[in-house]
Short mmCIF file of C-alpha atoms in Angstrom, two decimals:
data_model
loop_
_atom_site.label_atom_id
_atom_site.label_comp_id
_atom_site.label_asym_id
_atom_site.label_seq_id
_atom_site.Cartn_x
_atom_site.Cartn_y
_atom_site.Cartn_z
CA MET A 1 -69.86 13.55 -7.11
CA ARG A 2 -67.63 14.66 -4.19
CA ASN A 3 -63.67 14.56 -5.25
CA SER A 4 -60.88 12.68 -4.31
CA ALA A 5 -57.17 13.43 -4.10
CA ALA A 6 -54.69 11.01 -4.99
CA ALA A 7 -52.86 9.58 -1.07
CA PRO A 8 -49.44 11.71 -1.45
CA LEU A 9 -46.40 9.11 -1.84
CA SER A 10 -44.60 8.10 0.83
CA ALA A 11 -41.28 9.81 2.16
CA ASP A 12 -39.12 5.89 0.81
CA ALA A 13 -41.39 6.59 -2.47
CA ASN A 14 -40.32 9.39 -2.96
CA PHE A 15 -36.76 8.62 -2.54
CA THR A 16 -36.83 5.78 -3.97
CA ILE A 17 -37.96 8.50 -7.50
CA ALA A 18 -35.58 10.18 -7.16
CA LEU A 19 -32.42 7.50 -6.57
CA GLY A 20 -33.58 6.15 -9.08
CA VAL A 21 -33.66 9.76 -11.85
CA VAL A 22 -29.74 10.49 -10.16
CA ALA A 23 -28.54 7.20 -10.54
CA PHE A 24 -30.32 7.16 -14.29
CA LEU A 25 -28.92 10.68 -15.09
CA LEU A 26 -25.17 10.48 -13.44
CA ARG A 27 -24.50 6.57 -15.92
CA ALA A 28 -25.90 8.00 -18.57
CA GLY A 29 -23.79 11.04 -18.58
CA VAL A 30 -21.17 9.41 -17.67
CA GLY A 31 -21.77 6.03 -20.06
CA LEU A 32 -21.48 8.59 -23.49
CA TRP A 33 -18.97 10.46 -22.48
CA LEU A 34 -16.63 7.62 -22.50
CA ALA A 35 -19.25 5.64 -24.61
CA ARG A 36 -16.37 4.01 -27.81
CA GLU A 37 -16.21 0.75 -29.96
CA PRO A 38 -16.56 -1.69 -28.13
CA VAL A 39 -13.24 -4.32 -27.40
CA TRP A 40 -12.61 -7.32 -25.99
CA ASP A 41 -15.76 -9.37 -25.06
CA GLY A 42 -18.08 -6.31 -25.90
CA HIS A 43 -16.91 -6.96 -29.13
CA TYR A 44 -18.78 -9.93 -29.46
CA TYR A 45 -21.38 -8.93 -27.11
CA HIS A 46 -22.99 -5.83 -29.66
CA PHE A 47 -21.89 -7.82 -32.52
CA GLY A 48 -24.26 -10.28 -31.93
CA ALA A 49 -26.64 -7.98 -30.10
CA GLU A 50 -27.17 -6.33 -33.76
CA ARG A 51 -27.13 -10.28 -35.56
CA ILE A 52 -30.22 -10.38 -32.91
CA ALA A 53 -31.80 -7.28 -34.07
CA GLN A 54 -31.55 -7.80 -37.98
CA GLY A 55 -33.14 -10.93 -37.34
CA LEU A 56 -30.55 -13.55 -38.38
CA GLY A 57 -30.51 -15.11 -34.72
CA TYR A 58 -27.00 -15.40 -31.91
CA SER A 59 -24.40 -16.36 -35.50
CA GLU A 60 -22.11 -14.29 -37.59
CA ASP A 61 -21.37 -15.42 -40.91
CA VAL A 62 -18.14 -16.69 -42.53
CA PHE A 63 -16.73 -17.87 -45.56
CA VAL A 64 -16.97 -21.23 -47.08
CA GLY A 65 -15.60 -22.02 -50.16
CA GLY A 66 -15.96 -18.93 -50.97
CA LEU A 67 -20.04 -18.65 -50.38
CA SER A 68 -20.80 -16.84 -47.32
CA VAL A 69 -22.80 -19.14 -44.80
CA TRP A 70 -24.76 -18.70 -41.57
CA LYS A 71 -23.33 -19.70 -38.49
CA PRO A 72 -24.83 -19.76 -35.39
CA TRP A 73 -23.23 -19.40 -32.00
CA VAL A 74 -22.80 -20.27 -28.42
CA HIS A 75 -19.42 -19.56 -26.82
CA TYR A 76 -20.67 -16.34 -25.32
CA PRO A 77 -24.03 -16.41 -22.85
CA VAL A 78 -26.47 -15.24 -24.90
CA GLY A 79 -29.02 -12.98 -22.60
CA TYR A 80 -27.19 -9.79 -22.77
CA SER A 81 -26.59 -9.80 -26.34
CA ALA A 82 -30.53 -10.48 -26.59
CA PHE A 83 -31.34 -7.54 -23.73
CA LEU A 84 -29.18 -4.78 -26.36
CA ALA A 85 -30.98 -6.29 -29.13
CA ILE A 86 -34.13 -4.78 -27.93
CA PHE A 87 -32.36 -1.76 -27.63
CA TYR A 88 -31.15 -1.92 -30.74
CA ARG A 89 -34.46 -2.99 -33.09
CA ILE A 90 -36.08 0.15 -31.66
CA PHE A 91 -33.25 2.65 -31.40
CA GLY A 92 -30.05 1.40 -33.52
CA SER A 93 -27.22 0.30 -32.74
CA GLY A 94 -25.81 3.41 -32.41
CA LEU A 95 -22.40 3.62 -30.06
CA GLU A 96 -24.98 5.69 -27.50
CA VAL A 97 -27.74 3.29 -27.51
CA ALA A 98 -25.32 0.57 -25.66
CA PRO A 99 -24.57 2.72 -22.57
CA LEU A 100 -27.72 4.20 -22.08
CA ALA A 101 -29.06 1.10 -21.97
CA ASN A 102 -26.74 -0.10 -19.66
CA ALA A 103 -27.91 3.58 -17.59
CA LEU A 104 -31.33 2.12 -17.09
CA VAL A 105 -30.16 -1.12 -15.63
CA GLY A 106 -27.85 0.57 -13.52
CA ALA A 107 -30.73 2.80 -12.19
CA CYS A 108 -32.85 -0.06 -11.55
CA THR A 109 -30.05 -1.62 -9.72
CA VAL A 110 -29.95 0.95 -7.08
CA VAL A 111 -33.76 0.83 -6.41
CA LEU A 112 -33.32 -3.01 -6.06
CA THR A 113 -30.75 -1.99 -3.25
CA PHE A 114 -32.64 0.68 -1.86
CA ARG A 115 -35.41 -1.22 -1.65
CA ILE A 116 -33.70 -4.72 -0.53
CA ALA A 117 -31.51 -2.17 2.26
CA CYS A 118 -35.16 -1.39 3.27
CA THR A 119 -35.86 -4.94 5.28
CA LEU A 120 -32.51 -4.79 6.42
CA LEU A 121 -31.62 -1.31 7.86
CA SER A 122 -32.41 1.43 9.61
CA PRO A 123 -34.51 3.83 7.05
CA VAL A 124 -31.15 6.26 7.54
CA ARG A 125 -29.00 3.13 6.80
CA ALA A 126 -31.01 2.44 4.08
CA ARG A 127 -30.33 5.64 1.95
CA ILE A 128 -27.05 5.76 2.71
CA ALA A 129 -26.56 2.25 0.52
CA GLY A 130 -28.94 3.39 -1.81
CA ALA A 131 -27.06 6.46 -2.29
CA LEU A 132 -23.68 4.49 -1.90
CA VAL A 133 -24.78 2.13 -5.28
CA ALA A 134 -26.09 5.71 -6.91
CA LEU A 135 -23.35 7.64 -6.20
CA HIS A 136 -20.40 4.36 -6.66
CA PRO A 137 -18.26 5.60 -9.10
CA GLY A 138 -16.04 2.25 -10.45
CA LEU A 139 -19.93 1.10 -11.43
CA ILE A 140 -20.80 4.51 -12.86
CA ALA A 141 -18.04 4.38 -15.21
CA TYR A 142 -18.59 0.64 -16.25
CA THR A 143 -21.97 2.49 -17.82
CA ALA A 144 -20.15 2.28 -20.39
CA ALA A 145 -18.37 -0.85 -21.08
CA VAL A 146 -20.94 -3.16 -23.48
CA MET A 147 -20.17 -6.04 -20.53
CA THR A 148 -22.72 -8.32 -19.07
CA GLU A 149 -21.81 -7.32 -14.95
CA GLY A 150 -24.60 -4.86 -14.62
CA LEU A 151 -27.07 -7.42 -16.17
CA ALA A 152 -26.12 -10.12 -14.38
CA SER A 153 -26.39 -8.31 -10.84
CA CYS A 154 -30.01 -6.15 -11.69
CA LEU A 155 -31.08 -9.80 -11.81
CA LEU A 156 -29.67 -11.02 -9.08
CA LEU A 157 -31.12 -8.40 -7.19
CA THR A 158 -33.94 -9.07 -8.84
CA ALA A 159 -34.27 -12.73 -7.79
CA ALA A 160 -33.52 -11.48 -3.76
CA TRP A 161 -36.57 -9.09 -4.37
CA PHE A 162 -39.31 -11.51 -5.44
CA LEU A 163 -37.99 -13.77 -3.27
CA ILE A 164 -37.73 -11.53 0.35
CA ARG A 165 -41.76 -9.85 -0.92
CA THR A 166 -43.24 -13.29 -1.29
CA ARG A 167 -41.22 -14.96 1.06
CA ASN A 168 -42.47 -18.39 2.01
CA SER A 169 -44.92 -19.14 -0.28
CA HIS A 170 -44.53 -21.28 -4.14
CA THR A 171 -45.14 -17.75 -5.84
CA GLY A 172 -41.81 -16.65 -4.61
CA ALA A 173 -40.58 -19.63 -5.49
CA ILE A 174 -41.73 -19.18 -9.36
CA LEU A 175 -41.07 -15.67 -9.57
CA TYR A 176 -37.44 -16.38 -7.88
CA GLY A 177 -36.49 -19.09 -10.06
CA CYS A 178 -37.71 -16.77 -13.27
CA ALA A 179 -35.44 -14.16 -12.18
CA LEU A 180 -32.59 -16.75 -12.10
CA GLY A 181 -32.95 -18.11 -15.51
CA LEU A 182 -33.14 -14.78 -16.82
CA GLY A 183 -29.71 -13.81 -14.92
CA THR A 184 -28.51 -17.50 -16.20
CA LEU A 185 -29.09 -16.75 -19.53
CA VAL A 186 -26.53 -13.43 -19.31
CA ARG A 187 -24.30 -14.99 -16.23
CA PRO A 188 -24.63 -19.11 -16.13
CA THR A 189 -23.27 -18.71 -12.55
CA SER A 190 -26.01 -16.70 -11.47
CA LEU A 191 -27.26 -20.68 -11.07
CA LEU A 192 -25.31 -20.99 -7.67
CA ALA A 193 -28.08 -18.43 -6.34
CA LEU A 194 -30.65 -21.52 -6.49
CA PRO A 195 -29.71 -22.82 -2.82
CA LEU A 196 -29.11 -19.43 -1.22
CA LEU A 197 -33.23 -19.24 -1.39
CA ALA A 198 -33.28 -21.47 2.29
CA PHE A 199 -32.18 -18.36 3.80
CA ILE A 200 -34.67 -16.41 3.08
CA ASP A 201 -37.26 -19.48 2.93
CA PHE A 202 -37.41 -21.45 5.59
CA LYS A 203 -39.92 -23.36 7.05
CA GLY A 204 -38.26 -26.20 8.06
CA TRP A 205 -36.29 -28.21 5.53
CA LYS A 206 -39.48 -29.87 4.09
CA ALA A 207 -41.19 -26.89 2.91
CA VAL A 208 -37.52 -25.24 1.98
CA ILE A 209 -36.95 -28.08 -0.41
CA VAL A 210 -40.80 -27.65 -2.91
CA ARG A 211 -39.72 -24.58 -2.78
CA LEU A 212 -36.04 -25.04 -4.06
CA LEU A 213 -37.48 -27.78 -6.51
CA ILE A 214 -40.32 -25.29 -7.91
CA ALA A 215 -37.81 -22.85 -8.22
CA THR A 216 -35.38 -24.65 -9.94
CA ALA A 217 -37.88 -26.14 -12.11
CA ALA A 218 -38.94 -22.44 -13.01
CA CYS A 219 -35.28 -21.16 -13.56
CA LEU A 220 -34.51 -24.49 -15.95
CA LEU A 221 -38.13 -23.46 -17.91
CA VAL A 222 -36.94 -20.16 -18.64
CA VAL A 223 -33.18 -21.27 -19.52
CA SER A 224 -34.49 -24.56 -21.83
CA PRO A 225 -35.68 -22.95 -24.92
CA TRP A 226 -32.10 -21.37 -25.56
CA THR A 227 -30.45 -25.39 -24.13
CA ILE A 228 -32.75 -26.95 -26.89
CA ARG A 229 -31.73 -24.36 -29.66
CA ASN A 230 -28.56 -25.76 -29.09
CA CYS A 231 -29.18 -29.03 -28.89
CA VAL A 232 -30.53 -28.37 -32.62
CA ARG A 233 -27.97 -25.97 -33.97
CA MET A 234 -25.08 -26.61 -32.64
CA ASP A 235 -22.39 -29.72 -32.59
CA GLY A 236 -24.00 -30.89 -29.44
CA CYS A 237 -25.84 -30.02 -26.43
CA ALA A 238 -24.91 -26.68 -24.38
CA LEU A 239 -27.27 -25.03 -21.21
CA VAL A 240 -26.28 -21.78 -22.01
CA SER A 241 -22.80 -21.41 -23.62
CA THR A 242 -19.63 -23.04 -24.21
CA ASN A 243 -17.41 -20.46 -22.15
CA GLY A 244 -17.37 -22.98 -18.97
CA GLY A 245 -14.47 -25.89 -20.10
CA TRP A 246 -12.77 -22.42 -21.69
CA ASN A 247 -12.48 -20.81 -18.22
CA LEU A 248 -11.90 -23.91 -16.57
CA ALA A 249 -8.67 -24.19 -18.90
CA ILE A 250 -7.87 -21.22 -18.17
CA GLY A 251 -8.08 -21.44 -14.63
CA ALA A 252 -5.87 -24.40 -14.67
CA LEU A 253 -3.11 -23.01 -16.42
CA THR A 254 -3.08 -19.41 -15.57
CA ASP A 255 0.61 -18.48 -13.24
CA THR A 256 -1.28 -15.66 -12.29
CA GLY A 257 -4.83 -16.29 -11.51
CA ARG A 258 -6.07 -13.94 -14.13
CA PHE A 259 -7.02 -14.11 -17.62
CA ARG A 260 -4.41 -15.80 -20.31
CA THR A 261 -5.23 -16.82 -23.96
CA LEU A 262 -5.45 -20.43 -24.34
CA ARG A 263 -3.88 -21.88 -28.00
CA GLY A 264 -3.66 -24.99 -29.61
CA SER A 265 -0.62 -25.68 -27.96
CA ASP A 266 -2.31 -26.06 -24.82
CA GLY A 267 -3.85 -29.44 -25.49
CA CYS A 268 -7.40 -28.64 -28.11
CA PRO A 269 -5.14 -28.13 -31.39
CA ASN A 270 -7.95 -30.03 -33.84
CA VAL A 271 -10.91 -28.89 -33.04
CA THR A 272 -13.88 -27.60 -35.10
CA GLY A 273 -17.45 -27.53 -33.32
CA GLN A 274 -18.03 -24.97 -30.88
CA VAL A 275 -19.81 -27.57 -27.68
CA GLN A 276 -16.57 -29.83 -29.33
CA GLN A 277 -13.95 -27.21 -28.28
CA ASP A 278 -15.30 -26.44 -25.08
CA ARG A 279 -15.54 -30.10 -23.77
CA CYS A 280 -11.72 -30.51 -25.50
CA TRP A 281 -10.67 -27.29 -23.27
CA ALA A 282 -12.84 -29.39 -20.53
CA GLU A 283 -11.04 -32.10 -20.05
CA VAL A 284 -7.49 -29.82 -20.14
CA GLY A 285 -8.37 -28.55 -17.35
CA LEU A 286 -8.89 -31.06 -15.42
CA ARG A 287 -5.87 -33.61 -16.23
CA THR A 288 -4.62 -29.89 -15.57
CA ILE A 289 -5.91 -29.94 -12.17
CA ALA A 290 -5.70 -33.63 -11.46
CA LYS A 291 -1.87 -33.43 -12.29
CA ASP A 292 -1.25 -31.21 -9.87
CA PRO A 293 -4.47 -30.65 -7.69
CA ALA A 294 -2.09 -28.92 -4.40
CA ARG A 295 -0.57 -26.25 -7.55
CA TRP A 296 -4.10 -25.30 -8.09
CA LEU A 297 -5.52 -25.16 -5.09
CA GLY A 298 -2.09 -23.24 -4.32
CA LEU A 299 -3.80 -20.27 -7.21
CA ILE A 300 -7.00 -19.69 -5.32
CA PRO A 301 -5.41 -17.00 -3.52
CA ASP A 302 -4.08 -14.98 -6.45
CA LYS A 303 -7.47 -15.85 -7.86
CA LEU A 304 -9.33 -14.22 -5.15
CA ARG A 305 -7.13 -11.05 -5.25
CA GLN A 306 -7.27 -10.81 -8.82
CA THR A 307 -11.29 -10.63 -8.09
CA PHE A 308 -10.90 -8.15 -4.81
CA ASN A 309 -7.86 -6.77 -4.39
CA HIS A 310 -8.67 -3.82 -7.05
CA GLU A 311 -10.68 -1.95 -9.56
CA SER A 312 -9.30 -1.02 -13.14
CA PHE A 313 -11.10 -2.99 -15.29
CA ILE A 314 -12.87 -0.26 -16.83
CA VAL A 315 -9.97 1.61 -16.78
CA GLU A 316 -8.62 -0.77 -19.31
CA TYR A 317 -11.07 -0.73 -21.23
CA VAL A 318 -12.05 2.48 -21.89
CA HIS A 319 -7.85 3.19 -23.01
CA GLU A 320 -8.65 0.12 -25.42
CA ALA A 321 -11.43 2.23 -26.88
CA ASP A 322 -9.59 5.24 -26.95
CA PRO A 323 -6.06 4.96 -26.49
CA LYS A 324 -4.81 8.66 -27.44
CA ARG A 325 -7.27 10.23 -24.43
CA TRP A 326 -6.38 7.57 -21.84
CA ASP A 327 -2.29 8.35 -21.20
CA GLU A 328 -0.41 6.64 -18.77
CA ALA A 329 -0.28 9.44 -15.98
CA LEU A 330 -4.34 9.47 -16.71
CA ARG A 331 -4.82 5.53 -16.66
CA SER A 332 -2.80 5.71 -12.96
CA ARG A 333 -4.28 7.94 -11.08
CA ALA A 334 -7.76 6.44 -12.74
CA ARG A 335 -6.90 3.82 -11.43
CA ALA A 336 -5.35 4.88 -7.75
CA TRP A 337 -8.36 6.25 -7.15
CA LEU A 338 -11.42 3.58 -8.19
CA THR A 339 -8.91 1.07 -5.90
CA GLY A 340 -8.87 2.83 -3.49
CA LEU A 341 -12.53 3.56 -3.13
CA HIS A 342 -12.97 0.11 -3.23
CA TRP A 343 -10.78 -0.87 -0.99
CA LEU A 344 -12.30 1.61 1.77
CA LEU A 345 -15.80 -0.36 0.18
CA LEU A 346 -14.58 -3.72 1.86
CA TRP A 347 -13.12 -2.72 4.80
CA VAL A 348 -16.21 -0.28 6.06
CA SER A 349 -18.44 -3.85 4.92
CA ALA A 350 -16.44 -5.88 6.45
CA PHE A 351 -17.23 -4.78 10.66
CA SER A 352 -20.79 -5.50 9.41
CA ILE A 353 -20.50 -8.68 11.15
CA VAL A 354 -19.29 -6.84 14.49
CA SER A 355 -21.95 -6.63 17.47
CA LEU A 356 -21.32 -3.63 18.62
CA ARG A 357 -24.53 -4.49 21.48
CA PRO A 358 -22.39 -6.02 24.13
CA PHE A 359 -20.43 -2.34 24.48
CA ALA A 360 -24.20 -0.49 24.45
CA ALA A 361 -24.19 -0.81 28.24
CA TRP A 362 -21.13 -1.73 29.64
CA TRP A 363 -21.04 -0.33 32.66
CA ARG A 364 -24.36 -2.52 33.61
CA SER A 365 -23.91 -5.92 34.67
CA SER A 366 -20.02 -6.09 34.31
CA ASN A 367 -19.68 -9.04 35.85
CA ASN A 368 -22.33 -10.82 33.62
CA PRO A 369 -19.75 -13.92 32.11
CA VAL A 370 -21.62 -14.25 29.06
CA ARG A 371 -21.64 -10.24 28.40
CA THR A 372 -18.04 -10.69 29.70
CA GLY A 373 -17.96 -13.20 27.10
CA ALA A 374 -19.10 -11.13 24.33
CA ARG A 375 -17.29 -7.68 24.65
CA VAL A 376 -14.36 -10.24 24.51
CA ALA A 377 -14.71 -11.89 20.84
CA GLN A 378 -16.88 -8.99 19.39
CA GLY A 379 -14.28 -6.40 20.53
CA ALA A 380 -11.13 -8.94 19.10
CA LEU A 381 -13.09 -9.02 15.84
CA PHE A 382 -12.94 -5.35 15.71
CA LEU A 383 -9.55 -4.88 16.02
CA LEU A 384 -9.43 -7.92 14.14
CA ILE A 385 -10.67 -5.69 11.23
CA LEU A 386 -9.32 -2.41 12.46
CA VAL A 387 -5.79 -3.55 12.18
CA GLY A 388 -6.13 -6.19 9.50
CA GLY A 389 -7.29 -2.88 6.95
CA ILE A 390 -3.99 -0.23 8.78
CA GLY A 391 -1.69 -3.21 8.21
CA ALA A 392 -3.25 -3.71 3.98
CA LEU A 393 -2.95 0.01 3.76
CA MET A 394 0.36 0.07 4.89
CA SER A 395 1.16 -3.87 2.51
CA ASP A 396 2.97 -3.03 -0.17
CA PHE A 397 0.46 -5.64 -1.66
CA HIS A 398 -2.54 -3.87 0.12
CA PRO A 399 -4.25 -7.42 0.34
CA PHE A 400 -8.02 -6.30 0.36
CA TRP A 401 -9.17 -9.39 -0.39
CA PRO A 402 -9.60 -11.22 2.54
CA PHE A 403 -12.33 -8.55 3.81
CA ALA A 404 -14.61 -10.15 1.08
CA VAL A 405 -14.26 -13.53 1.82
CA ALA A 406 -13.39 -13.82 5.54
CA PRO A 407 -16.89 -11.76 6.54
CA ALA A 408 -18.64 -13.93 4.18
CA LEU A 409 -18.01 -16.81 6.35
CA LEU A 410 -18.03 -15.85 10.04
CA ALA A 411 -21.24 -14.20 8.81
CA TYR A 412 -22.47 -17.74 9.66
CA VAL A 413 -20.02 -18.93 12.57
CA ARG A 414 -21.94 -18.10 16.30
CA LEU A 415 -18.98 -16.11 18.25
CA PRO A 416 -20.33 -15.04 21.13
CA GLY A 417 -22.22 -11.95 21.22
CA ALA A 418 -22.74 -12.19 17.15
CA PRO A 419 -25.04 -10.11 16.03
CA ASP A 420 -28.15 -11.79 14.72
CA LEU A 421 -28.01 -10.87 10.47
CA GLY A 422 -31.33 -11.85 9.62
CA PRO A 423 -32.04 -14.08 6.14
CA VAL A 424 -31.99 -11.14 4.40
CA ALA A 425 -27.93 -10.07 5.15
CA ARG A 426 -27.39 -14.05 5.27
CA TYR A 427 -28.73 -14.46 1.47
CA LEU A 428 -26.01 -11.29 0.97
CA PHE A 429 -23.05 -12.62 2.61
CA GLY A 430 -24.45 -16.09 0.28
CA LEU A 431 -23.83 -14.10 -3.36
CA THR A 432 -20.81 -12.83 -2.24
CA LEU A 433 -19.32 -16.39 -1.39
CA SER A 434 -20.86 -18.17 -4.36
CA THR A 435 -19.31 -14.80 -6.24
CA ALA A 436 -15.60 -15.85 -4.81
CA LEU A 437 -15.78 -20.07 -5.18
CA VAL A 438 -17.31 -19.17 -9.29
CA HIS A 439 -13.41 -17.24 -9.09
CA ALA A 440 -11.41 -19.30 -7.01
CA VAL A 441 -12.53 -22.35 -9.12
CA PHE A 442 -12.11 -20.28 -12.73
CA PHE A 443 -10.20 -17.44 -12.19
CA GLY A 444 -9.68 -14.01 -11.56
CA ASP A 445 -10.57 -10.29 -12.82
CA ASP A 446 -11.69 -6.97 -10.76
CA ARG A 447 -14.34 -6.80 -13.12
CA TYR A 448 -16.23 -9.93 -11.62
CA HIS A 449 -16.39 -8.37 -8.44
CA LEU A 450 -18.36 -5.73 -9.80
CA VAL A 451 -21.96 -7.89 -9.73
CA ILE A 452 -21.46 -7.98 -5.67
CA THR A 453 -21.01 -4.88 -5.08
CA PRO A 454 -24.23 -3.05 -4.52
CA VAL A 455 -24.08 -6.05 -2.17
CA LEU A 456 -21.29 -5.06 -0.52
CA CYS A 457 -22.43 -1.16 0.43
CA ILE A 458 -25.68 -2.72 1.98
CA LEU A 459 -23.25 -4.09 3.87
CA ALA A 460 -21.02 -1.42 4.96
CA ALA A 461 -24.35 0.64 5.39
CA ARG A 462 -24.86 -1.86 8.22
CA ALA A 463 -21.70 -1.51 9.37
CA PHE A 464 -21.09 0.33 13.17
CA PHE A 465 -24.86 -0.36 13.93
CA ILE A 466 -25.45 0.47 17.57
CA PRO A 467 -28.97 -0.98 19.01
CA THR A 468 -30.78 0.61 21.23
CA PRO A 469 -32.55 -1.33 24.13
CA GLY A 470 -35.33 -3.87 23.22
CA GLN A 471 -34.15 -2.73 19.27
CA SER A 472 -33.95 -5.78 16.68
CA GLU A 473 -30.33 -6.40 14.96
CA VAL A 474 -32.56 -8.28 12.04
CA GLY A 475 -34.39 -5.38 9.85
CA PHE A 476 -37.19 -3.31 9.74
CA GLU A 477 -39.08 -4.39 7.60
CA ALA A 478 -41.63 -6.25 9.50
CA ALA A 479 -41.90 -2.56 11.62
CA ARG A 480 -42.64 -0.34 9.22
CA ASN A 481 -44.85 -2.23 6.75
CA SER A 482 -43.13 -0.98 3.40
#
């Protein structure tokens, strides 16, 4: 019998493994170092996971007439608590378990980012994108937070990866829908990614509609058991959770664009069931918007500013969990450092929509009016982003949030000389736009942009790309067959 040696791993495979290991170790180390008792929403996700792990379902015990009574929950989405419950069931619910589970999710997110980047960027730039996510301080620190954003981001990227690898097939649509179904159980706004299938899976509108229906059916099939549970157990039906109306009311009543506490005096003083409460708050939100729609629309810039303009949630989260450790001076430095790096990432990622191809050989055919128009349009866009970033740095208010929203909109506008971004980039910009849309309607907080931070890293790695003659700006995957 002839011995056969195993084929050596490719350079990309070796890099993928190394990247995943480094990302996990960084996140595990920092997550364990920062781990404390979960606070804010993290307290409820942790408690819900403990109850599920104990076989008690997503529930709590309340006292009625002096007796402890089992009461089901549905206010928060169940997905993240159910995910943690798997680890709590095996390892217990010690404070170190959730950060380690988050570290595993974070490492998967890094690997997915790199593999998706390989379909869009050159090998070197794809590795830069993967390294940016692996070493991103905000993502690493967020490992300590018992919050949903990390898992939601990972599932959105998983859905994208399924679609990219199995494009133009019913199998791809099914996998895409199933991944988004899981993502919806973690973060219901993941449903907004369903139409983005058209950007990658486009072979005529009829085929797109068919596959979109398949993906939607798969998504709802994953979600439906939980919806049925809610209809049976609760005081009414709820698709996933009952914080949608709550969040709409907050977004309508807020003065700052961010979260504010709702009180009975705001419009729902007498409610009992969770579904009834959510519907009441939805009515309050809609009435408030209808009463003064101009005020609600005027809050959109503030909401987007709260979402994209800084990165400080994790600092305040760990401060709330351990106030003595995080004094004001340390908090201020940490917030400034994380926010400054986030500004830089936003600014550089905005250059991904600029094509430098018209300038690659500017000395040739300089009198060609088509090339001249492309140079003018792309040069003006480049200068606008450059000067806008400098102005944002110098401003007292540091308005960097437009660098998240405006490039995503301009990516779908065919300016003269604009790069053919290709389906993958259009999908990624669609994720950015869906995030902006959600928080323009509801309310903003900087933790929400962490869901698309890996997307920003991919786009930043694409910035300042100058293709050589004959080289495509769309992607490299077909040529590399990796």
